[in-house]
């Protein structure tokens, strides 16, 4: 079968554009529906469906959905360096690099062929100087200077006695160039750049509380007002060193203080978005805390990572898909595997936004990236089909020969139905037909 392009006046083999069987002979009937999809009825071969729209989600990973060959299927961290190389940290397969224009990942090998290749890379972070900081599971942090090709290793204080000090969960740079280090068991540290020394940070006891911040820290965010936001296994804290203030946050019912926090992000309006095991929270500029869950449309209550797009919309990865919160309408739109995602389950803190507006999320089967503006809702309303009609829970079938039959023809071909006064209970069942994503 051939396709004629009148604009370019060329004829192209259909198989180059559409995955159809090799047709040597027989009839082919083509039909374009109102959404632009093409349908092909092929003699002795059946019906083939070509969806017109392109998939906005681009999976990269370890599975059959990608041929880029990540070293491990679970992605824990993502960053892109100044050369446009994508760095991907995995859960036991080290770091994978996808250079700009390349079609395949390669392992990161610095200072020797085996350095970091079998480690769990929990966090990748690029500082203002372009250096890549690497947080690991039980092996502290590494610093890679792309210009000098150097890899420096830092062991956190006290790790020789308490191994959890070296379990680095998050990294962030403050306005003074110091690097803050969140650990899962050792508390909070910072690397004093001027002294090249890692120092363990301590906090005062929160007013009205019997204990201070616990040492299990999952997420850090440094905002323009010099506040360090700290997401922990026992709630959210904010420390402003300049103002010498330290606050804990909780809902009015007191439950939020004990939340497990996996992500903290500030949007362009100054609101703080918080990802927890029981939903998404927004701490607004006026001091109000608002919670969102599956009841409001979120894909899953276990929020793993958050990114803010250029229009200030909030993108959320969960253990049950990816959600977009439209900041103008206050509504959620959810996306799943059948929309083109590599998986539905994503990992804590595994996200990144690049300078071109692309958003990345890492999960249990590789990672996915997409341009938010390329994702649009289908403007074509699906056809509504009645699937059954019941009276007193009894299915009514059409019978044109019986004068007493309620339905003479199929209900979808019936203009009107006449019922008598005794038909007090009726049931209509229907379906919205969409062949692009029938699961939705």
CSV table of C-alpha atoms in Angstrom, one decimal:
chain,number,residue,atom,x,y,z
A,1,UNK,CA,0.0,0.0,0.0
A,2,UNK,CA,1.2,3.5,-0.9
A,3,UNK,CA,0.5,7.0,0.5
A,4,UNK,CA,0.4,10.0,-1.8
A,5,UNK,CA,1.5,13.4,-0.4
A,6,UNK,CA,-0.1,16.1,-2.6
A,7,UNK,CA,1.9,18.9,-1.0
A,8,UNK,CA,5.2,17.4,-1.9
A,9,UNK,CA,3.9,15.4,-4.9
A,10,UNK,CA,5.5,12.2,-3.7
A,11,UNK,CA,4.3,8.6,-3.1
A,12,UNK,CA,5.6,6.8,0.0
A,13,UNK,CA,5.4,3.2,1.1
A,14,UNK,CA,2.8,3.0,3.8
A,15,UNK,CA,4.9,0.6,5.9
A,16,UNK,CA,7.4,3.4,6.4
A,17,UNK,CA,4.8,5.4,8.4
A,18,UNK,CA,2.4,2.8,9.6
A,19,UNK,CA,3.0,-0.7,11.1
A,20,UNK,CA,0.9,-2.7,8.7
A,21,UNK,CA,1.4,-6.3,7.4
A,22,UNK,CA,3.0,-6.8,4.1
A,23,UNK,CA,0.2,-6.6,1.6
A,24,UNK,CA,0.8,-8.3,-1.8
A,25,UNK,CA,-2.8,-8.6,-2.9
A,26,UNK,CA,-6.3,-8.1,-1.7
A,27,UNK,CA,-8.6,-5.2,-0.9
A,28,UNK,CA,-7.8,-2.4,1.6
A,29,UNK,CA,-10.4,0.0,2.8
A,30,UNK,CA,-9.3,3.2,4.6
A,31,UNK,CA,-11.3,5.5,6.8
A,32,UNK,CA,-10.4,8.6,8.8
A,33,UNK,CA,-12.5,9.3,11.9
A,34,UNK,CA,-13.3,12.7,13.4
A,35,UNK,CA,-10.3,12.6,15.7
A,36,UNK,CA,-7.9,12.1,12.8
A,37,UNK,CA,-7.2,8.5,13.5
A,38,UNK,CA,-6.9,6.1,10.5
A,39,UNK,CA,-8.7,2.7,10.2
A,40,UNK,CA,-7.6,0.1,7.7
A,41,UNK,CA,-9.8,-2.9,6.8
A,42,UNK,CA,-7.5,-5.4,5.1
A,43,UNK,CA,-8.9,-8.4,3.3
A,44,UNK,CA,-8.0,-11.6,5.2
A,45,UNK,CA,-6.0,-9.6,7.7
A,46,UNK,CA,-8.5,-7.8,9.9
A,47,UNK,CA,-8.7,-4.2,11.1
A,48,UNK,CA,-5.7,-2.0,11.9
A,49,UNK,CA,-5.8,1.3,13.8
A,50,UNK,CA,-3.3,4.2,13.4
A,51,UNK,CA,-3.5,6.9,16.2
A,52,UNK,CA,-2.9,10.3,14.8
A,53,UNK,CA,-1.4,12.0,17.8
A,54,UNK,CA,2.2,11.4,18.9
A,55,UNK,CA,3.0,10.3,22.4
A,56,UNK,CA,4.2,13.2,24.5
A,57,UNK,CA,5.9,11.0,27.1
A,58,UNK,CA,9.4,9.7,26.3
A,59,UNK,CA,10.6,6.7,28.3
A,60,UNK,CA,14.3,6.0,28.9
A,61,UNK,CA,15.3,2.9,30.6
A,62,UNK,CA,16.0,-0.7,31.2
A,63,UNK,CA,12.8,-2.3,30.0
A,64,UNK,CA,11.6,-3.4,26.6
A,65,UNK,CA,10.0,0.0,26.2
A,66,UNK,CA,13.4,1.6,25.7
A,67,UNK,CA,16.6,0.4,23.9
A,68,UNK,CA,18.9,2.8,25.7
A,69,UNK,CA,20.1,0.1,28.2
A,70,UNK,CA,20.3,1.6,31.7
A,71,UNK,CA,22.5,-0.4,34.0
A,72,UNK,CA,19.6,-0.8,36.5
A,73,UNK,CA,15.9,-0.5,36.1
A,74,UNK,CA,15.2,1.6,39.3
A,75,UNK,CA,16.1,5.3,38.8
A,76,UNK,CA,16.8,7.3,42.0
A,77,UNK,CA,18.2,10.6,40.8
A,78,UNK,CA,18.5,12.7,37.6
A,79,UNK,CA,20.4,15.9,36.6
A,80,UNK,CA,21.7,17.4,33.4
A,81,UNK,CA,25.1,19.1,33.2
A,82,UNK,CA,26.2,22.2,31.4
A,83,UNK,CA,27.2,20.2,28.3
A,84,UNK,CA,23.7,18.8,28.0
A,85,UNK,CA,24.6,15.3,29.2
A,86,UNK,CA,21.9,13.6,31.2
A,87,UNK,CA,23.1,12.0,34.4
A,88,UNK,CA,21.0,9.2,35.8
A,89,UNK,CA,21.6,7.6,39.2
A,90,UNK,CA,20.3,4.1,39.7
A,91,UNK,CA,19.7,1.8,42.7
A,92,UNK,CA,22.8,-0.4,42.5
A,93,UNK,CA,24.0,0.2,38.9
A,94,UNK,CA,25.9,3.4,39.5
A,95,UNK,CA,25.6,6.4,37.2
A,96,UNK,CA,24.5,6.3,33.5
A,97,UNK,CA,25.3,9.1,31.1
A,98,UNK,CA,23.3,10.0,28.0
A,99,UNK,CA,25.3,12.6,26.0
A,100,UNK,CA,23.6,15.1,23.8
A,101,UNK,CA,22.8,13.5,20.5
A,102,UNK,CA,23.6,10.0,21.7
A,103,UNK,CA,21.2,7.1,21.3
A,104,UNK,CA,22.6,5.0,24.2
A,105,UNK,CA,23.6,5.4,27.8
A,106,UNK,CA,27.2,4.8,28.9
A,107,UNK,CA,28.5,4.1,32.4
A,108,UNK,CA,30.2,6.9,34.3
A,109,UNK,CA,33.8,6.0,34.9
A,110,UNK,CA,36.0,8.5,36.7
A,111,UNK,CA,39.3,7.8,38.4
A,112,UNK,CA,39.2,4.1,37.3
A,113,UNK,CA,36.9,1.8,35.5
A,114,UNK,CA,35.0,0.5,38.6
A,115,UNK,CA,34.4,3.7,40.5
A,116,UNK,CA,30.8,4.0,41.6
A,117,UNK,CA,29.6,1.4,39.0
A,118,UNK,CA,27.8,-0.8,41.4
A,119,UNK,CA,26.7,1.8,44.0
A,120,UNK,CA,23.2,3.0,44.7
A,121,UNK,CA,23.2,6.7,43.7
A,122,UNK,CA,20.5,8.4,45.8
A,123,UNK,CA,21.1,12.0,44.8
A,124,UNK,CA,22.7,13.9,41.9
A,125,UNK,CA,23.0,17.7,42.2
A,126,UNK,CA,24.7,20.4,40.1
A,127,UNK,CA,26.0,23.5,42.0
A,128,UNK,CA,26.4,27.0,40.6
A,129,UNK,CA,29.9,26.3,39.5
A,130,UNK,CA,28.7,23.3,37.4
A,131,UNK,CA,30.2,20.7,39.6
A,132,UNK,CA,28.2,17.5,40.0
A,133,UNK,CA,27.7,16.3,43.6
A,134,UNK,CA,26.8,12.6,44.1
A,135,UNK,CA,25.0,11.3,47.2
A,136,UNK,CA,25.3,7.6,47.8
A,137,UNK,CA,23.9,4.8,50.0
A,138,UNK,CA,26.4,4.4,52.9
A,139,UNK,CA,29.4,5.8,50.9
A,140,UNK,CA,29.1,9.5,51.6
A,141,UNK,CA,29.3,12.1,48.8
A,142,UNK,CA,31.5,12.5,45.7
A,143,UNK,CA,32.3,15.7,43.7
A,144,UNK,CA,32.9,15.6,40.0
A,145,UNK,CA,34.5,18.7,38.4
A,146,UNK,CA,33.7,18.4,34.7
A,147,UNK,CA,36.4,20.8,33.7
A,148,UNK,CA,39.2,19.0,35.5
A,149,UNK,CA,37.7,15.5,35.4
A,150,UNK,CA,38.2,15.1,39.1
A,151,UNK,CA,36.3,12.9,41.5
A,152,UNK,CA,36.7,13.7,45.1
A,153,UNK,CA,35.2,11.6,47.9
A,154,UNK,CA,33.9,13.0,51.2
A,155,UNK,CA,33.1,10.8,54.2
A,156,UNK,CA,30.7,12.4,56.7
A,157,UNK,CA,31.7,13.0,60.3
A,158,UNK,CA,30.9,10.1,62.6
A,159,UNK,CA,30.5,7.6,59.8
A,160,UNK,CA,33.2,5.3,61.2
A,161,UNK,CA,30.9,4.7,64.2
A,162,UNK,CA,27.5,5.2,62.7
A,163,UNK,CA,27.2,4.1,59.1
A,164,UNK,CA,23.9,5.9,58.5
A,165,UNK,CA,25.8,9.2,58.5
A,166,UNK,CA,27.0,8.2,55.0
A,167,UNK,CA,23.5,7.5,53.7
A,168,UNK,CA,23.0,10.7,51.7
A,169,UNK,CA,19.4,11.4,50.7
A,170,UNK,CA,19.4,15.0,49.4
A,171,UNK,CA,21.8,17.9,48.6
A,172,UNK,CA,21.3,21.6,48.0
A,173,UNK,CA,23.4,24.7,47.8
A,174,UNK,CA,22.7,27.9,49.8
A,175,UNK,CA,23.3,31.5,48.7
A,176,UNK,CA,26.8,31.4,50.3
A,177,UNK,CA,27.9,28.4,48.2
A,178,UNK,CA,27.8,25.9,51.1
A,179,UNK,CA,26.4,22.5,50.3
A,180,UNK,CA,23.7,21.1,52.7
A,181,UNK,CA,23.6,17.4,53.1
A,182,UNK,CA,20.5,15.5,54.3
A,183,UNK,CA,21.2,12.0,55.6
A,184,UNK,CA,18.8,9.2,56.4
A,185,UNK,CA,19.9,8.5,60.0
A,186,UNK,CA,22.7,11.0,60.7
A,187,UNK,CA,20.8,14.2,60.5
A,188,UNK,CA,21.8,17.3,58.7
A,189,UNK,CA,25.4,18.3,57.6
A,190,UNK,CA,26.8,21.1,55.5
A,191,UNK,CA,30.1,21.4,53.6
A,192,UNK,CA,31.8,24.7,54.4
A,193,UNK,CA,33.2,25.5,51.0
A,194,UNK,CA,35.8,28.0,52.3
A,195,UNK,CA,37.2,25.5,54.7
A,196,UNK,CA,36.5,22.3,52.6
A,197,UNK,CA,35.1,20.8,55.8
A,198,UNK,CA,31.9,19.0,56.5
A,199,UNK,CA,30.2,20.1,59.7
A,200,UNK,CA,27.2,18.5,61.4
A,201,UNK,CA,24.4,21.0,62.0
A,202,UNK,CA,22.3,21.1,65.2
A,203,UNK,CA,18.9,22.7,65.8
A,204,UNK,CA,17.2,24.1,68.9
A,205,UNK,CA,14.4,22.3,70.5
A,206,UNK,CA,11.1,23.4,68.8
A,207,UNK,CA,9.0,25.6,71.1
A,208,UNK,CA,6.4,23.6,72.9
A,209,UNK,CA,8.0,20.3,71.9
A,210,UNK,CA,9.9,17.8,74.0
A,211,UNK,CA,12.4,16.9,71.3
A,212,UNK,CA,14.2,18.4,68.4
A,213,UNK,CA,14.4,17.4,64.8
A,214,UNK,CA,15.0,13.6,64.2
A,215,UNK,CA,18.0,12.5,62.2
A,216,UNK,CA,16.1,11.0,59.3
A,217,UNK,CA,15.9,13.7,56.6
A,218,UNK,CA,14.5,13.1,53.1
A,219,UNK,CA,14.2,16.5,51.4
A,220,UNK,CA,15.8,19.9,51.3
A,221,UNK,CA,14.7,23.2,49.7
A,222,UNK,CA,16.5,26.5,49.9
A,223,UNK,CA,14.4,29.5,49.1
A,224,UNK,CA,15.1,33.1,48.2
A,225,UNK,CA,14.5,34.4,51.7
A,226,UNK,CA,17.4,32.3,53.0
A,227,UNK,CA,15.2,29.7,54.5
A,228,UNK,CA,16.2,26.1,54.5
A,229,UNK,CA,13.2,23.8,54.4
A,230,UNK,CA,13.8,20.4,55.8
A,231,UNK,CA,11.5,17.4,55.1
A,232,UNK,CA,11.9,14.6,57.6
A,233,UNK,CA,10.4,11.3,58.8
A,234,UNK,CA,8.6,13.3,61.5
A,235,UNK,CA,7.3,16.4,59.7
A,236,UNK,CA,8.4,19.7,58.1
A,237,UNK,CA,10.8,22.2,59.5
A,238,UNK,CA,12.1,25.6,58.3
A,239,UNK,CA,15.3,27.2,59.5
A,240,UNK,CA,16.4,30.7,58.7
A,241,UNK,CA,19.9,31.1,59.9
A,242,UNK,CA,20.0,34.9,59.3
A,243,UNK,CA,16.9,35.6,61.3
A,244,UNK,CA,17.8,32.8,63.8
A,245,UNK,CA,14.3,31.3,63.5
A,246,UNK,CA,13.4,27.6,63.5
A,247,UNK,CA,9.8,26.5,62.9
A,248,UNK,CA,7.9,23.3,62.7
A,249,UNK,CA,4.7,23.0,60.7
A,250,UNK,CA,1.5,21.2,61.4
A,251,UNK,CA,-2.1,21.1,60.3
A,252,UNK,CA,-4.8,22.4,62.7
A,253,UNK,CA,-5.6,18.9,63.8
A,254,UNK,CA,-2.0,18.3,64.7
A,255,UNK,CA,-1.5,15.4,62.3
A,256,UNK,CA,0.9,17.0,59.9
A,257,UNK,CA,3.8,17.2,62.3
A,258,UNK,CA,4.3,13.5,62.2
A,259,UNK,CA,4.1,13.2,58.4
A,260,UNK,CA,6.8,11.4,56.4
A,261,UNK,CA,8.0,14.1,54.0
A,262,UNK,CA,9.6,13.0,50.7
A,263,UNK,CA,9.7,16.2,48.8
A,264,UNK,CA,9.7,20.0,49.3
A,265,UNK,CA,9.5,22.5,46.4
A,266,UNK,CA,8.8,26.2,46.1
A,267,UNK,CA,6.8,27.5,43.2
A,268,UNK,CA,7.1,30.8,41.4
A,269,UNK,CA,4.5,32.4,43.6
A,270,UNK,CA,6.5,31.5,46.8
A,271,UNK,CA,4.1,28.7,47.8
A,272,UNK,CA,5.8,25.6,49.3
A,273,UNK,CA,4.6,22.3,48.0
A,274,UNK,CA,5.2,19.2,50.2
A,275,UNK,CA,5.0,15.6,49.2
A,276,UNK,CA,4.1,13.1,51.9
A,277,UNK,CA,3.0,9.5,52.3
A,278,UNK,CA,-0.6,10.7,52.8
A,279,UNK,CA,-1.0,13.3,50.0
A,280,UNK,CA,0.2,16.6,48.7
A,281,UNK,CA,0.3,19.8,50.9
A,282,UNK,CA,0.6,23.4,49.9
A,283,UNK,CA,1.8,26.0,52.4
A,284,UNK,CA,0.7,29.3,51.0
A,285,UNK,CA,2.3,32.7,51.4
A,286,UNK,CA,-0.5,33.8,53.8
A,287,UNK,CA,0.3,30.9,56.1
A,288,UNK,CA,-2.6,28.6,55.2
A,289,UNK,CA,-1.9,24.9,54.8
A,290,UNK,CA,-4.0,23.0,52.2
A,291,UNK,CA,-4.1,19.2,51.6
A,292,UNK,CA,-4.8,17.4,48.4
A,293,UNK,CA,-5.4,13.6,48.1
A,294,UNK,CA,-7.0,11.1,45.7
A,295,UNK,CA,-10.3,12.6,46.9
A,296,UNK,CA,-9.4,15.8,45.1
A,297,UNK,CA,-8.1,13.9,42.0
A,298,UNK,CA,-4.5,13.2,42.8
A,299,UNK,CA,-3.3,9.9,41.2
A,300,UNK,CA,-1.9,8.5,44.5
A,301,UNK,CA,-1.5,9.6,48.1
A,302,UNK,CA,2.1,8.6,48.3
A,303,UNK,CA,3.8,11.6,46.7
A,304,UNK,CA,7.4,10.9,45.7
A,305,UNK,CA,8.6,14.0,43.8
A,306,UNK,CA,7.4,17.4,42.6
A,307,UNK,CA,8.4,19.7,39.8
A,308,UNK,CA,7.1,23.2,38.8
A,309,UNK,CA,6.7,24.0,35.1
A,310,UNK,CA,7.2,27.3,33.4
A,311,UNK,CA,3.5,28.2,33.8
A,312,UNK,CA,3.7,27.5,37.5
A,313,UNK,CA,1.7,24.3,37.2
A,314,UNK,CA,2.7,21.5,39.7
A,315,UNK,CA,3.7,18.1,38.4
A,316,UNK,CA,3.7,15.3,41.0
A,317,UNK,CA,5.0,11.7,40.7
A,318,UNK,CA,3.4,9.2,43.0
A,319,UNK,CA,3.4,5.4,43.5
A,320,UNK,CA,0.3,5.3,41.2
A,321,UNK,CA,1.1,7.5,38.3
A,322,UNK,CA,2.0,11.2,37.5
A,323,UNK,CA,-0.4,14.1,38.2
A,324,UNK,CA,-0.5,17.7,36.9
A,325,UNK,CA,-2.1,20.2,39.2
A,326,UNK,CA,-3.4,23.1,37.1
A,327,UNK,CA,-2.7,26.2,39.2
A,328,UNK,CA,-5.4,28.3,37.4
A,329,UNK,CA,-8.3,25.8,37.6
A,330,UNK,CA,-7.3,24.0,40.8
A,331,UNK,CA,-7.8,20.6,39.1
A,332,UNK,CA,-5.8,17.5,38.6
A,333,UNK,CA,-5.0,15.6,35.4
A,334,UNK,CA,-3.5,12.2,35.8
A,335,UNK,CA,-1.3,10.1,33.5
A,336,UNK,CA,-0.5,6.4,33.7
A,337,UNK,CA,1.3,3.6,31.8
A,338,UNK,CA,-1.4,3.4,29.1
A,339,UNK,CA,-0.7,7.1,28.4
A,340,UNK,CA,2.9,6.2,27.6
A,341,UNK,CA,4.6,6.2,31.0
A,342,UNK,CA,7.2,3.5,31.5
A,343,UNK,CA,5.7,2.6,34.9
A,344,UNK,CA,3.2,3.9,37.5
A,345,UNK,CA,5.5,3.7,40.5
A,346,UNK,CA,8.1,6.5,41.0
A,347,UNK,CA,10.9,7.0,43.5
A,348,UNK,CA,11.4,9.6,46.3
A,349,UNK,CA,13.1,12.8,45.0
A,350,UNK,CA,13.8,11.3,41.6
A,351,UNK,CA,12.9,14.3,39.4
A,352,UNK,CA,14.5,17.2,37.5
A,353,UNK,CA,13.5,20.2,35.3
A,354,UNK,CA,16.0,21.3,32.6
A,355,UNK,CA,16.6,24.8,31.1
A,356,UNK,CA,14.4,24.0,28.1
A,357,UNK,CA,11.3,23.2,30.3
A,358,UNK,CA,11.5,19.4,30.1
A,359,UNK,CA,10.5,17.5,33.2
A,360,UNK,CA,12.0,14.2,34.2
A,361,UNK,CA,10.7,11.6,36.7
A,362,UNK,CA,12.5,8.4,37.8
A,363,UNK,CA,10.7,5.2,38.7
A,364,UNK,CA,10.9,1.5,39.2
A,365,UNK,CA,11.3,0.9,35.4
A,366,UNK,CA,13.5,3.6,34.1
A,367,UNK,CA,12.7,7.3,33.7
A,368,UNK,CA,10.4,9.4,31.6
A,369,UNK,CA,10.7,13.0,30.3
A,370,UNK,CA,8.2,15.3,28.6
A,371,UNK,CA,7.5,18.9,27.7
A,372,UNK,CA,4.5,20.0,29.7
A,373,UNK,CA,3.1,22.2,26.9
A,374,UNK,CA,3.1,19.2,24.5
A,375,UNK,CA,0.6,17.4,26.7
A,376,UNK,CA,-2.9,18.4,25.8
A,377,UNK,CA,-6.3,16.9,26.6
A,378,UNK,CA,-8.2,15.3,23.7
A,379,UNK,CA,-10.5,18.0,22.3
A,380,UNK,CA,-12.7,15.4,20.5
A,381,UNK,CA,-15.5,14.3,22.7
A,382,UNK,CA,-16.0,10.5,22.6
A,383,UNK,CA,-19.2,9.0,21.2
A,384,UNK,CA,-21.7,8.0,23.9
A,385,UNK,CA,-23.0,4.4,23.5
A,386,UNK,CA,-25.9,2.9,25.5
A,387,UNK,CA,-24.9,-0.6,26.5
A,388,UNK,CA,-28.1,-1.8,28.3
A,389,UNK,CA,-31.6,-0.8,29.3
A,390,UNK,CA,-33.2,-2.4,32.4
A,391,UNK,CA,-36.7,-2.2,34.0
A,392,UNK,CA,-36.8,-3.5,37.6
A,393,UNK,CA,-33.2,-4.7,37.0
A,394,UNK,CA,-34.3,-6.9,34.1
A,395,UNK,CA,-32.5,-6.5,30.8
A,396,UNK,CA,-34.8,-5.3,28.0
A,397,UNK,CA,-34.0,-6.7,24.6
A,398,UNK,CA,-35.4,-5.4,21.3
A,399,UNK,CA,-38.3,-7.3,19.7
A,400,UNK,CA,-39.8,-5.6,16.7
A,401,UNK,CA,-42.4,-8.4,16.3
A,402,UNK,CA,-43.9,-8.1,19.7
A,403,UNK,CA,-46.3,-5.2,20.0
A,404,UNK,CA,-46.0,-5.1,23.8
A,405,UNK,CA,-42.2,-4.9,23.7
A,406,UNK,CA,-40.8,-1.7,25.3
A,407,UNK,CA,-37.9,-1.7,22.8
A,408,UNK,CA,-38.7,-2.4,19.1
A,409,UNK,CA,-35.1,-1.8,18.0
A,410,UNK,CA,-31.6,-1.5,19.6
A,411,UNK,CA,-31.6,1.3,22.2
A,412,UNK,CA,-29.0,3.3,20.2
A,413,UNK,CA,-31.4,3.3,17.2
A,414,UNK,CA,-34.4,4.2,19.2
A,415,UNK,CA,-35.7,7.8,19.2
A,416,UNK,CA,-38.2,7.4,22.1
A,417,UNK,CA,-39.3,5.0,24.8
A,418,UNK,CA,-42.8,4.8,26.2
A,419,UNK,CA,-43.2,3.5,29.7
A,420,UNK,CA,-46.4,3.0,31.7
A,421,UNK,CA,-46.9,4.1,35.3
A,422,UNK,CA,-45.9,0.8,36.8
A,423,UNK,CA,-42.4,1.0,35.4
A,424,UNK,CA,-41.0,2.8,38.5
A,425,UNK,CA,-37.4,1.6,38.3
A,426,UNK,CA,-35.3,1.9,35.2
A,427,UNK,CA,-31.6,1.6,34.6
A,428,UNK,CA,-29.6,3.0,31.7
A,429,UNK,CA,-25.9,1.9,31.2
A,430,UNK,CA,-23.6,3.6,28.8
A,431,UNK,CA,-19.9,3.9,27.8
A,432,UNK,CA,-17.8,6.6,26.2
A,433,UNK,CA,-15.9,5.0,23.3
A,434,UNK,CA,-12.3,6.1,22.7
A,435,UNK,CA,-9.9,3.8,20.8
A,436,UNK,CA,-6.8,5.8,21.5
A,437,UNK,CA,-6.7,5.1,25.3
A,438,UNK,CA,-9.7,2.7,25.9
A,439,UNK,CA,-8.6,2.1,29.5
A,440,UNK,CA,-9.6,5.7,30.4
